[in-house]
mmCIF file of C-alpha atoms and ligand atoms in Angstrom:
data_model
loop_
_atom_site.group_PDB
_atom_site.id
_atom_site.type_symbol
_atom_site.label_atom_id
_atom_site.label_comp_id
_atom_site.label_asym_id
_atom_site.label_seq_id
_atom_site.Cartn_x
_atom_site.Cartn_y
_atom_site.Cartn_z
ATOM 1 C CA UNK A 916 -19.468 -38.057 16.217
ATOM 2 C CA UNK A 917 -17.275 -37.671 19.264
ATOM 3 C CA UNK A 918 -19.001 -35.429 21.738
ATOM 4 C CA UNK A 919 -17.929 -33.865 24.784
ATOM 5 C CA UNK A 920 -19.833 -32.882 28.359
ATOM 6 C CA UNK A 921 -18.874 -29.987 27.399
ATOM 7 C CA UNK A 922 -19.299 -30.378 24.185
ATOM 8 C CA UNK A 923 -22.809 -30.550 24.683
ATOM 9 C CA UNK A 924 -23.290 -27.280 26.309
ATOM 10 C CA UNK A 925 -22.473 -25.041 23.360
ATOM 11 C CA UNK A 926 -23.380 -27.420 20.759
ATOM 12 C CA UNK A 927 -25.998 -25.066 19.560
ATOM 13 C CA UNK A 928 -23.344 -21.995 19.699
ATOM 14 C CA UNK A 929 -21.257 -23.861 17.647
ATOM 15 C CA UNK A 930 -23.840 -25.033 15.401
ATOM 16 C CA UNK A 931 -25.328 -21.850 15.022
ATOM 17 C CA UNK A 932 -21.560 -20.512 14.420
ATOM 18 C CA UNK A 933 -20.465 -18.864 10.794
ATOM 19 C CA UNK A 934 -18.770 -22.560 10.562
ATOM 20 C CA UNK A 935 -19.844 -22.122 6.640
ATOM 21 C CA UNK A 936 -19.143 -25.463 4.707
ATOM 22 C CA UNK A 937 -15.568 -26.317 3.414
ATOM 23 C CA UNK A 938 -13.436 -29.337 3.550
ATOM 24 C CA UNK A 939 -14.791 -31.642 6.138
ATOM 25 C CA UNK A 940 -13.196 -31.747 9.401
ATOM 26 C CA UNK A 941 -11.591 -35.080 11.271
ATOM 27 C CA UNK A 942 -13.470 -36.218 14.026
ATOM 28 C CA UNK A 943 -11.072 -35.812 16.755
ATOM 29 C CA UNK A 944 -9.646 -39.157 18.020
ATOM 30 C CA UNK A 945 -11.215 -39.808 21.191
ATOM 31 C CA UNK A 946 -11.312 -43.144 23.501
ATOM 32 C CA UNK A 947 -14.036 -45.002 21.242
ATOM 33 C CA UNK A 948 -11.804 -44.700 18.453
ATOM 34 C CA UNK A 949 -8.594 -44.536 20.927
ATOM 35 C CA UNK A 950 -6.869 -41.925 22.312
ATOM 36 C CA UNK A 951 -8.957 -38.408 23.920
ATOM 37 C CA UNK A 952 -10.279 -37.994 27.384
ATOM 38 C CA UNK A 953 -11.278 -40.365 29.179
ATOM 39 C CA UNK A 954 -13.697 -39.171 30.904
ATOM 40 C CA UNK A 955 -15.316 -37.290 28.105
ATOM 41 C CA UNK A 956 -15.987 -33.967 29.789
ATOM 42 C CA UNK A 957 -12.387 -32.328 29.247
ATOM 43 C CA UNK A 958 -11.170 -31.517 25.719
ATOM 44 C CA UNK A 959 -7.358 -31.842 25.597
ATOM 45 C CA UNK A 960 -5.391 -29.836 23.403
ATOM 46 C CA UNK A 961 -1.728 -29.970 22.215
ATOM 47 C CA UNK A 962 -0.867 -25.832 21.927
ATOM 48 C CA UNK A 963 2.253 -26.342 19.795
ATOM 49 C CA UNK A 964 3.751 -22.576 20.347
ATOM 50 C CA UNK A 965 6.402 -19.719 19.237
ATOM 51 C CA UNK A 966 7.049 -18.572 22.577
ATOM 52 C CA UNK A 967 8.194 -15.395 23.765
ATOM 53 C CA UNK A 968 8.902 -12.999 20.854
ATOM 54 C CA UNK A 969 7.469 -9.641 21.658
ATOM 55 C CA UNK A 970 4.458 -7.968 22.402
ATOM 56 C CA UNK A 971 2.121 -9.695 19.552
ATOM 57 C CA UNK A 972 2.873 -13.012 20.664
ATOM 58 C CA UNK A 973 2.762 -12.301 24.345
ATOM 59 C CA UNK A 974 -0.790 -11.351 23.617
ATOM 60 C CA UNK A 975 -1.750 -14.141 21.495
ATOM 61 C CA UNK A 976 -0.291 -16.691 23.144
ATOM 62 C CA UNK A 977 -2.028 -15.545 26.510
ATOM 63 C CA UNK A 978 -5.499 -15.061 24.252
ATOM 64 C CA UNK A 979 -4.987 -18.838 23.211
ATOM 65 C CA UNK A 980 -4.661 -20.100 27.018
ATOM 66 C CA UNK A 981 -6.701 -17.888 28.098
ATOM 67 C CA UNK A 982 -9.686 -19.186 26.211
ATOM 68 C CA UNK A 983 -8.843 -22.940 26.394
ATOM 69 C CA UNK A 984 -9.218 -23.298 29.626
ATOM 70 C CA UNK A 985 -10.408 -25.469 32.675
ATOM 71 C CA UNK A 986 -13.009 -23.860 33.424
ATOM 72 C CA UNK A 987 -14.299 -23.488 29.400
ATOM 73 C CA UNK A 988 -13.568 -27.477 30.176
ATOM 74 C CA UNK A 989 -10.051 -27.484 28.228
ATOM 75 C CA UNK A 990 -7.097 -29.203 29.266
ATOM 76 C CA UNK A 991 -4.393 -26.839 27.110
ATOM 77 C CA UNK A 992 -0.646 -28.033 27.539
ATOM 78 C CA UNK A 993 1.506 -25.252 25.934
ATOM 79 C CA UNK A 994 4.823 -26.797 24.266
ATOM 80 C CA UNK A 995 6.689 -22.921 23.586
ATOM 81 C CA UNK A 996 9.545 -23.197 20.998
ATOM 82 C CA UNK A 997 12.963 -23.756 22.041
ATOM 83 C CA UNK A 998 14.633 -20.370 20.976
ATOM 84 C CA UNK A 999 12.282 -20.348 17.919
ATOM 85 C CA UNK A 1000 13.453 -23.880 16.756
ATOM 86 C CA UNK A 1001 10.857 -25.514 14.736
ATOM 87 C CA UNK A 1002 12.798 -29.364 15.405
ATOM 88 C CA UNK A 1003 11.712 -28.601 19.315
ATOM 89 C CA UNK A 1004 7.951 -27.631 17.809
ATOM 90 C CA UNK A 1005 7.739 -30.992 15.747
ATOM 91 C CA UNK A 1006 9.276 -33.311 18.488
ATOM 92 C CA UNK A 1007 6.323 -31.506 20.712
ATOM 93 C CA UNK A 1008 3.327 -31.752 18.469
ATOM 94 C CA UNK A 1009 4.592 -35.869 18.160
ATOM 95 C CA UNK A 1010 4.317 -36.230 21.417
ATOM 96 C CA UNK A 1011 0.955 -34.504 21.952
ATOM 97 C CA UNK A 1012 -0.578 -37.389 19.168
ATOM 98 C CA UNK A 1013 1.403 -40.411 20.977
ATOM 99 C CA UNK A 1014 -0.574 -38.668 24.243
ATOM 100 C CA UNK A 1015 -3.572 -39.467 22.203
ATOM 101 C CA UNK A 1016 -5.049 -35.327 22.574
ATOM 102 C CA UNK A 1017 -8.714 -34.450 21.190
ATOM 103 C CA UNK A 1018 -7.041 -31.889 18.800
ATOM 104 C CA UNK A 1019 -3.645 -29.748 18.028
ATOM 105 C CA UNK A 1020 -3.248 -26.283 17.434
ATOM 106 C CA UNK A 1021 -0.018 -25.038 15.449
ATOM 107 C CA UNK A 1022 1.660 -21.758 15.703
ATOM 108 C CA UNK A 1023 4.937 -22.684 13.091
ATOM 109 C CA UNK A 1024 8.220 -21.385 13.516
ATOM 110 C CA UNK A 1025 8.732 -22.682 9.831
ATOM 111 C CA UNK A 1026 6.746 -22.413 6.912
ATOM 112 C CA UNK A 1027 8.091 -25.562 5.251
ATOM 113 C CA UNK A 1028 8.607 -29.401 6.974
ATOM 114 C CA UNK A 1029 5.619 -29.922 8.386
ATOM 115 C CA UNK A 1030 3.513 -32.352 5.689
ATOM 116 C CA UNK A 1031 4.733 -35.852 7.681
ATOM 117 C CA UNK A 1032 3.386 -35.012 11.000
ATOM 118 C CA UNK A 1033 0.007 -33.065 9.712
ATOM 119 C CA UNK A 1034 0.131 -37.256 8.107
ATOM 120 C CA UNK A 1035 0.588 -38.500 11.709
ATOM 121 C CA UNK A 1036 -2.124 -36.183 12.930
ATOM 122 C CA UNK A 1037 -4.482 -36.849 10.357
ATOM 123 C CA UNK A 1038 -4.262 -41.036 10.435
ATOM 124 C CA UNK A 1039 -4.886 -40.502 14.162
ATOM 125 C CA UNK A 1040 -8.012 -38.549 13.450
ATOM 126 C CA UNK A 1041 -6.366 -35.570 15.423
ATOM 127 C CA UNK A 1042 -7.947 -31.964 13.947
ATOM 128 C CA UNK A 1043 -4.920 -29.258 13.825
ATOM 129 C CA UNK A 1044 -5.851 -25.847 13.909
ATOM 130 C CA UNK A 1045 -2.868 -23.633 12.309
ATOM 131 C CA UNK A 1046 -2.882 -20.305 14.142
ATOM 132 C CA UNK A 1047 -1.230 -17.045 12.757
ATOM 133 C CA UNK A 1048 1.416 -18.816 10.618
ATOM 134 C CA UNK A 1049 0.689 -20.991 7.350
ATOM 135 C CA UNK A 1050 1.989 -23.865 5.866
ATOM 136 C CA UNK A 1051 4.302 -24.006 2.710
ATOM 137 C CA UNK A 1052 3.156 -25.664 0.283
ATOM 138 C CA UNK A 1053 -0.596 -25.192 1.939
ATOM 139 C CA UNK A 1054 -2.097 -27.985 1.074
ATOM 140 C CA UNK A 1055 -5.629 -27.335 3.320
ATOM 141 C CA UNK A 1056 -5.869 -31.389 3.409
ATOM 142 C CA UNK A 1057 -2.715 -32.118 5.710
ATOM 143 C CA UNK A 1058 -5.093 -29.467 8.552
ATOM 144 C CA UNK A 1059 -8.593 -28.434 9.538
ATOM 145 C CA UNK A 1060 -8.473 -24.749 9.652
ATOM 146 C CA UNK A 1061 -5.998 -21.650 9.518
ATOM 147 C CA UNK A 1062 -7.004 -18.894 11.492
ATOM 148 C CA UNK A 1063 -5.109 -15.435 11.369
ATOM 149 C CA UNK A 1064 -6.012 -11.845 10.365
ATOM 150 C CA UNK A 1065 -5.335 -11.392 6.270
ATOM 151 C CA UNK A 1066 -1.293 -10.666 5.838
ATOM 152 C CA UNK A 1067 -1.779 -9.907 2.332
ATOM 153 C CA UNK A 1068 -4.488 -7.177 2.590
ATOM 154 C CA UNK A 1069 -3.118 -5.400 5.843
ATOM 155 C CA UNK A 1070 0.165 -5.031 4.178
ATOM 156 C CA UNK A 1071 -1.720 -3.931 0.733
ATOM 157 C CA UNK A 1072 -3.743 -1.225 2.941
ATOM 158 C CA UNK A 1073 -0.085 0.062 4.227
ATOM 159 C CA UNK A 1074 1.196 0.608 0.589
ATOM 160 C CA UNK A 1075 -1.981 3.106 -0.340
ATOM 161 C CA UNK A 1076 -1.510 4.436 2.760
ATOM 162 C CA UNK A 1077 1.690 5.350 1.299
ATOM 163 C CA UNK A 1078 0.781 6.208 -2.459
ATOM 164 C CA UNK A 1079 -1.900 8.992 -0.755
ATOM 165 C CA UNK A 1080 1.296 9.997 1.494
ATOM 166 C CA UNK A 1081 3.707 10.160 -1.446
ATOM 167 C CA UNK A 1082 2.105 11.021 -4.698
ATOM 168 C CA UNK A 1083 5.611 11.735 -6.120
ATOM 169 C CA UNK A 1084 6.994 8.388 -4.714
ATOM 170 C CA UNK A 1085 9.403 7.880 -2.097
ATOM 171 C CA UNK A 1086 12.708 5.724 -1.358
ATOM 172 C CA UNK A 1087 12.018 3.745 0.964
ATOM 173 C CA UNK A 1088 13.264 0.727 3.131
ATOM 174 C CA UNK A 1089 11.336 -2.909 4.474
ATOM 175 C CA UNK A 1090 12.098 -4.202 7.689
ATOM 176 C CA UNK A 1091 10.919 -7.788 7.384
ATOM 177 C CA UNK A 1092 10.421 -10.839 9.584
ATOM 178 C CA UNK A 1093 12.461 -13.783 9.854
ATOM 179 C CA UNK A 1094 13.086 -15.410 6.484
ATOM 180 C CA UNK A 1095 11.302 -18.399 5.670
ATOM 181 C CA UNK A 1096 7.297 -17.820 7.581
ATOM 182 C CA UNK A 1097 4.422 -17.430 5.690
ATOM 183 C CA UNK A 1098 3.441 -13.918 7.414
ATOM 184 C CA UNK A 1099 6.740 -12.233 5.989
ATOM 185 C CA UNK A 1100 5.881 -13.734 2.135
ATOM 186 C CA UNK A 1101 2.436 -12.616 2.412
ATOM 187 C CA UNK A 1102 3.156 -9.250 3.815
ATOM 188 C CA UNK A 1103 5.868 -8.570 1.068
ATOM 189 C CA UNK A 1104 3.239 -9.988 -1.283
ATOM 190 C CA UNK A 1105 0.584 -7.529 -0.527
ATOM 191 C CA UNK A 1106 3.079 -4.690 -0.339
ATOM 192 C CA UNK A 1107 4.524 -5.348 -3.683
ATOM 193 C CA UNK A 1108 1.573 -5.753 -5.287
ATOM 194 C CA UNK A 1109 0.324 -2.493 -4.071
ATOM 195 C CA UNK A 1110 3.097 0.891 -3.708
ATOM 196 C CA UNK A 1111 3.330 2.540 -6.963
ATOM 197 C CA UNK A 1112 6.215 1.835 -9.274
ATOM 198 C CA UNK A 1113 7.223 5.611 -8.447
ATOM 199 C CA UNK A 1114 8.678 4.624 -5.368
ATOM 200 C CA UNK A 1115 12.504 3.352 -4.898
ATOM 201 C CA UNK A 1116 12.825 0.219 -2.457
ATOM 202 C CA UNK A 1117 16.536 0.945 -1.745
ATOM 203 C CA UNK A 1118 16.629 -2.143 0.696
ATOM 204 C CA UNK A 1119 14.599 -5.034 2.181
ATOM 205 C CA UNK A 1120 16.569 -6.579 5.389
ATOM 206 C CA UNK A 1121 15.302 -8.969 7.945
ATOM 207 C CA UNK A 1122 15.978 -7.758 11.537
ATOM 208 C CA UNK A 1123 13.806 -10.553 13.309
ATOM 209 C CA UNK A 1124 11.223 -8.819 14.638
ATOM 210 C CA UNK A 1125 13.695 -7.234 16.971
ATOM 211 C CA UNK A 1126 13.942 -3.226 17.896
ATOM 212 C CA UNK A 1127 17.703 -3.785 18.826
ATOM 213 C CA UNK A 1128 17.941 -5.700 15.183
ATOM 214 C CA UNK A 1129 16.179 -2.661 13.638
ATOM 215 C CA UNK A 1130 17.807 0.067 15.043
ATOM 216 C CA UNK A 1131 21.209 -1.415 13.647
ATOM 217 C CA UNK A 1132 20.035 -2.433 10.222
ATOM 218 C CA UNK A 1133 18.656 0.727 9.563
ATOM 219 C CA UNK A 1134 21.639 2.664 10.779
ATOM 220 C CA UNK A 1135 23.490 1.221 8.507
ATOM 221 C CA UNK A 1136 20.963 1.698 5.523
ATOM 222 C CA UNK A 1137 20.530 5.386 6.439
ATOM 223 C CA UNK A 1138 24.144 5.922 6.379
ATOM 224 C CA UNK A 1139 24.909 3.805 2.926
ATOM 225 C CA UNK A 1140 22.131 6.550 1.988
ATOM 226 C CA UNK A 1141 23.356 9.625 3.151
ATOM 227 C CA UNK A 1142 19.806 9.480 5.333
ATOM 228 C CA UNK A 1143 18.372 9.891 1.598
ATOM 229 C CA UNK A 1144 15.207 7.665 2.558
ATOM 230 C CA UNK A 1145 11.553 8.755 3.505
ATOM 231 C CA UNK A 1146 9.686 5.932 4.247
ATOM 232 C CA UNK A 1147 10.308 2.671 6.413
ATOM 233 C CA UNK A 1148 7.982 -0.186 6.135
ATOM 234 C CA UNK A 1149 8.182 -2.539 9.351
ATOM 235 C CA UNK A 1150 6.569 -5.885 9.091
ATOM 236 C CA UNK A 1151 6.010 -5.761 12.991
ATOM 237 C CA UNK A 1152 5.794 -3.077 15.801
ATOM 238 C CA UNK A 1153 9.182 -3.938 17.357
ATOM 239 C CA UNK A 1154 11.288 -3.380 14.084
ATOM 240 C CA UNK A 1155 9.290 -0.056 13.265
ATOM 241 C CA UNK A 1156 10.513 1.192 17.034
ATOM 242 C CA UNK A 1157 14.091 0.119 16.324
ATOM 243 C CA UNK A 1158 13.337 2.309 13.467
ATOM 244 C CA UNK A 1159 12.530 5.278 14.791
ATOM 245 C CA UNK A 1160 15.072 5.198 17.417
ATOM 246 C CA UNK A 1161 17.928 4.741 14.454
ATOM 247 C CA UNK A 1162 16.365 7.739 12.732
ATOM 248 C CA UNK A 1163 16.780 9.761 15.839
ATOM 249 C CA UNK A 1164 20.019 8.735 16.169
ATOM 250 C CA UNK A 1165 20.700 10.300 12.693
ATOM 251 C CA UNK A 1166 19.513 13.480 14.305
ATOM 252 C CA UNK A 1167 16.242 13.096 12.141
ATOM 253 C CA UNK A 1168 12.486 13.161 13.142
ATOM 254 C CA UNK A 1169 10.502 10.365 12.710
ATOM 255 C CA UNK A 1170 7.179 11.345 11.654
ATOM 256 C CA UNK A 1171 8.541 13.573 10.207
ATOM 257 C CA UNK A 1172 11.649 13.412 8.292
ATOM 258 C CA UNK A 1173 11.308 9.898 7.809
ATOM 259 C CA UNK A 1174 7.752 8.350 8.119
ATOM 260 C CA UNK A 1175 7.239 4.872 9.340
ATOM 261 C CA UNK A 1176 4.884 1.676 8.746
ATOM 262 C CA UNK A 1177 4.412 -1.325 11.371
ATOM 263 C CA UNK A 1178 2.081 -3.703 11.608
ATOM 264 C CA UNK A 1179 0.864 -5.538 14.429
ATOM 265 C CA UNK A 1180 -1.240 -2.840 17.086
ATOM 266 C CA UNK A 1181 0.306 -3.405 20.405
ATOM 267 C CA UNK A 1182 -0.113 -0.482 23.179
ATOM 268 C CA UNK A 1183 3.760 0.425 22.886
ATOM 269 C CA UNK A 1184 3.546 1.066 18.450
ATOM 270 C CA UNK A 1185 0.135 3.132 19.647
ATOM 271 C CA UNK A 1186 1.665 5.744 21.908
ATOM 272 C CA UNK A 1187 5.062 6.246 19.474
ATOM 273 C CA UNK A 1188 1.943 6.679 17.112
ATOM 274 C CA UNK A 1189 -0.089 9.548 18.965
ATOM 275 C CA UNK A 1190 3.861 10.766 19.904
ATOM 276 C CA UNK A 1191 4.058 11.317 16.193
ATOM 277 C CA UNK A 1192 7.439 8.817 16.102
ATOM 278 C CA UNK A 1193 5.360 6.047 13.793
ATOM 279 C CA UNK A 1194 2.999 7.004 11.083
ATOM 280 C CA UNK A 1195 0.628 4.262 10.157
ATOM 281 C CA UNK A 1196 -0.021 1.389 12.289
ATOM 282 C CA UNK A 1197 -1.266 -1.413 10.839
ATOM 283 C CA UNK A 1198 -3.202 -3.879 13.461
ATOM 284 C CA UNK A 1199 -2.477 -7.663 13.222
ATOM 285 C CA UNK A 1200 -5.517 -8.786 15.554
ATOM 286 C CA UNK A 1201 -4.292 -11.399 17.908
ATOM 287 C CA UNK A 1202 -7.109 -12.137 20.154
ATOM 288 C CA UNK A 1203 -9.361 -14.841 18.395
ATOM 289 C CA UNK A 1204 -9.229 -17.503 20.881
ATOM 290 C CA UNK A 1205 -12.749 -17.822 20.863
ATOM 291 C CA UNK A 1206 -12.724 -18.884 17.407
ATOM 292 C CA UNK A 1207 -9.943 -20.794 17.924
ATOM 293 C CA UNK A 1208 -12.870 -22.852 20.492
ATOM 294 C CA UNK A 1209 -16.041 -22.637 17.704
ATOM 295 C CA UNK A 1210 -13.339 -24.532 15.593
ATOM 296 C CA UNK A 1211 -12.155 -27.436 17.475
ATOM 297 C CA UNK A 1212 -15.516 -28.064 18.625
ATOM 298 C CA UNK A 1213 -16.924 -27.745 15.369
ATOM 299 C CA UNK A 1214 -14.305 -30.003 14.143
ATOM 300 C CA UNK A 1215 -14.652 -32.648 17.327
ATOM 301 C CA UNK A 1216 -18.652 -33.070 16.695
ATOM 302 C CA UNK A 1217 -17.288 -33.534 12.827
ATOM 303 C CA UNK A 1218 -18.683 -30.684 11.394
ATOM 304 C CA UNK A 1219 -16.858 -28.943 8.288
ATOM 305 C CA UNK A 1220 -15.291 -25.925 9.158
ATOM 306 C CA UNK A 1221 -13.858 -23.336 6.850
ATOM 307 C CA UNK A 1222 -9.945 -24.190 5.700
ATOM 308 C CA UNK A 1223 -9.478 -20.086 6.163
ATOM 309 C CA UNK A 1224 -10.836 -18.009 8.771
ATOM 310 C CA UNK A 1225 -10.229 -13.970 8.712
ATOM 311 C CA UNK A 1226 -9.785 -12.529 11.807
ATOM 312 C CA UNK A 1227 -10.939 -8.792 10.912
ATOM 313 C CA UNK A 1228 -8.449 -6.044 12.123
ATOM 314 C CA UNK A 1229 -8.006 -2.071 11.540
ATOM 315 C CA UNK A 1230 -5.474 0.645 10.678
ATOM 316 C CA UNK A 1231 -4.463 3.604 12.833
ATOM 317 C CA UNK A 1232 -3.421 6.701 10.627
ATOM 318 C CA UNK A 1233 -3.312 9.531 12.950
ATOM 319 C CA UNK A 1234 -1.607 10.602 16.179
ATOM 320 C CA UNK A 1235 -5.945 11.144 17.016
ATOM 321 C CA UNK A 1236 -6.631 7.485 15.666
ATOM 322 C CA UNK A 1237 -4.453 5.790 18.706
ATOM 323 C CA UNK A 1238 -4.937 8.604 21.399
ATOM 324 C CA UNK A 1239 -8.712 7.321 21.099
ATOM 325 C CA UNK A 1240 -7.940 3.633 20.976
ATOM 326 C CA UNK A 1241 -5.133 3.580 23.849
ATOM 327 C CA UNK A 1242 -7.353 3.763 26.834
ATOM 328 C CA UNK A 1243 -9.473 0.236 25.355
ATOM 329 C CA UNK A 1244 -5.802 -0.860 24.357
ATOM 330 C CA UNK A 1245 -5.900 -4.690 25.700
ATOM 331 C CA UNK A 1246 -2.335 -5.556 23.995
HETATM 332 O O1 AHR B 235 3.258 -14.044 12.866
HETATM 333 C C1 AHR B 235 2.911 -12.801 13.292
HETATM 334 C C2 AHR B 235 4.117 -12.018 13.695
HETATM 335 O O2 AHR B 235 4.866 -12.719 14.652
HETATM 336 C C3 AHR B 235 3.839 -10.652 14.292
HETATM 337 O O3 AHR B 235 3.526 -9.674 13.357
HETATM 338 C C4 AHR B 235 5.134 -10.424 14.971
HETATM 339 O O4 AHR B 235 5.163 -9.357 15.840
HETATM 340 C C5 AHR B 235 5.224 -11.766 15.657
HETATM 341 O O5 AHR B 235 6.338 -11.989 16.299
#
């Protein structure tokens, strides 16, 4: 078992952790079996990022360096994407096991093309730690742990959201994510699975996560339609906000006219929320850096860690519902 100074500290934290029993973790390569710290009292970590992407990301991303830090006796080097290009993540996380780190944490741009360097990773007894965004296929032997709220049923508790809201059914529009990621297949996934067939999905468009993407797609959409369309379903805050602005545009009232889904939670979806302009907000918790720590120590010492950890979030239905949560708001 490869132990830490600081390792040692919270060992009985970490042992005394929910780490429940599931496939058994690597133990993280350190100098007696090559590569690691040398001294042994700082745990370095390859952060293999998104980089900047809106207000979610901002806030996980800072959550993530945040908690791995010096003082928590981390040594976190944070590779961002290059403009979202998953080439400039893989080149990064090869680097950070030729550097010999104590473990990896993974944040893909890309569902798919990832199995030969979770290989790499694995031979060189490095534990990766997927955060947010899964693997395609997900094969839970190529990494240690995926951590991230659950996609499916936060996009399934949306939908009855809307069946209460709609009894008759509704058309209605999806603003997804960028093609391709895990999140946007699982939060289709739950979706389908869950409106009632009574409702018309007239169109589902990507638009990036981007408000200025949004706004434009749905334009269009709303004018194809004659603005015939009642609900929008926005796989992230940004797009819902592009939304809303397009429906205003149309000389409509969001809220009202047209009602409106995001997911995610940030401060900025909140106030449109208690301003009546978005409907339903659907959080997408992204502050679970400390369990991002009770992992890679779990999996450094060699303990078996759980391939899937939830990290538990909540809904906002009412303009009431965020007025009470903004002042707390930390994202
Ligand atoms: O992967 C999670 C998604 O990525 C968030 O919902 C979105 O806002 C972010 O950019």
């Amino acid at each position: 078992m490869f132990k830490t100074a600081r390792f040692r500290a919270i060992a009985g934290i970490a042992l005394a952790g929910a780490m429940a029993l599931g496939v058994t973790a690597c133990s993280g390569g350190s100098d007696a079996e090559g590569g690691g710290s040398a001294e042994g009292d700082v745990t370095t970590i390859g952060f293999v990022a998104v980089g900047p992407e809106g207000g979610w990301r901002t806030a996980n991303e800072k959550n993530i360096q945040d908690s791995f830090s010096k003082e928590n006796g981390f040594d976190l080097k944070y590779a961002p994407a290059t403009n979202g290009d998953q080439n400039s993540q893989i080149t990064a996380f090869t680097s950070f096991i030729d550097e010999g780190v104590d473990a990896i944490l993974l944040s893909a741009t890309e569902a798919t093309g990832w199995e030969s360097v979770l290989e790499r990773a694995k031979e060189a007894e490095i534990p990766v730690v997927l955060l947010d965004r899964g693997i395609e296929p997900n094969d839970t032997e190529l990494y240690t742990s995926r951590i991230a709220p659950d996609n499916v049923g936060i996009s399934a508790s949306a939908a009855e959201w809307a069946n209460e809201q709609f009894p008759e059914g509704a058309n209605y529009v999806v603003l997804e994510g960028p093609p391709g990621l895990s999140v946007v297949n699982d939060r289709n996934k739950g979706w389908d699975e869950t409106i009632d067939p009574n409702f018309t999905k007239l169109e589902s468009q990507s638009a990036n996560w981007s408000t200025e993407e949004a706004k434009s797609v749905f334009e269009t959409i709303l004018k194809a339609n004659n603005n015939n369309v009642q609900l929008v379903f926005a796989q992230n805050d940004e797009m819902g906000l592009g939304a809303a602005l397009a429906v205003e545009e149309a000389g409509l009232k969001p809220g009202t006219d047209v009602k409106i889904i995001t997911i995610d939670g940030t401060k900025a979806a909140l106030e449109a929320l208690a301003a009546g302009r978005l409907s339903f907000v659907a959080e997408y918790n992204p502050l679970f850096g400390d369990t991002a720590i009770e992992v890679v120590d779990a999996a450094l010492a060699g303990e078996t860690v759980e391939s899937e950890i939830v990290v538990p979030s909540v809904t906002f239905d009412s303009p009431e519902a965020a007025t009470e949560a903004l002042p707390d708001r930390a994202f």
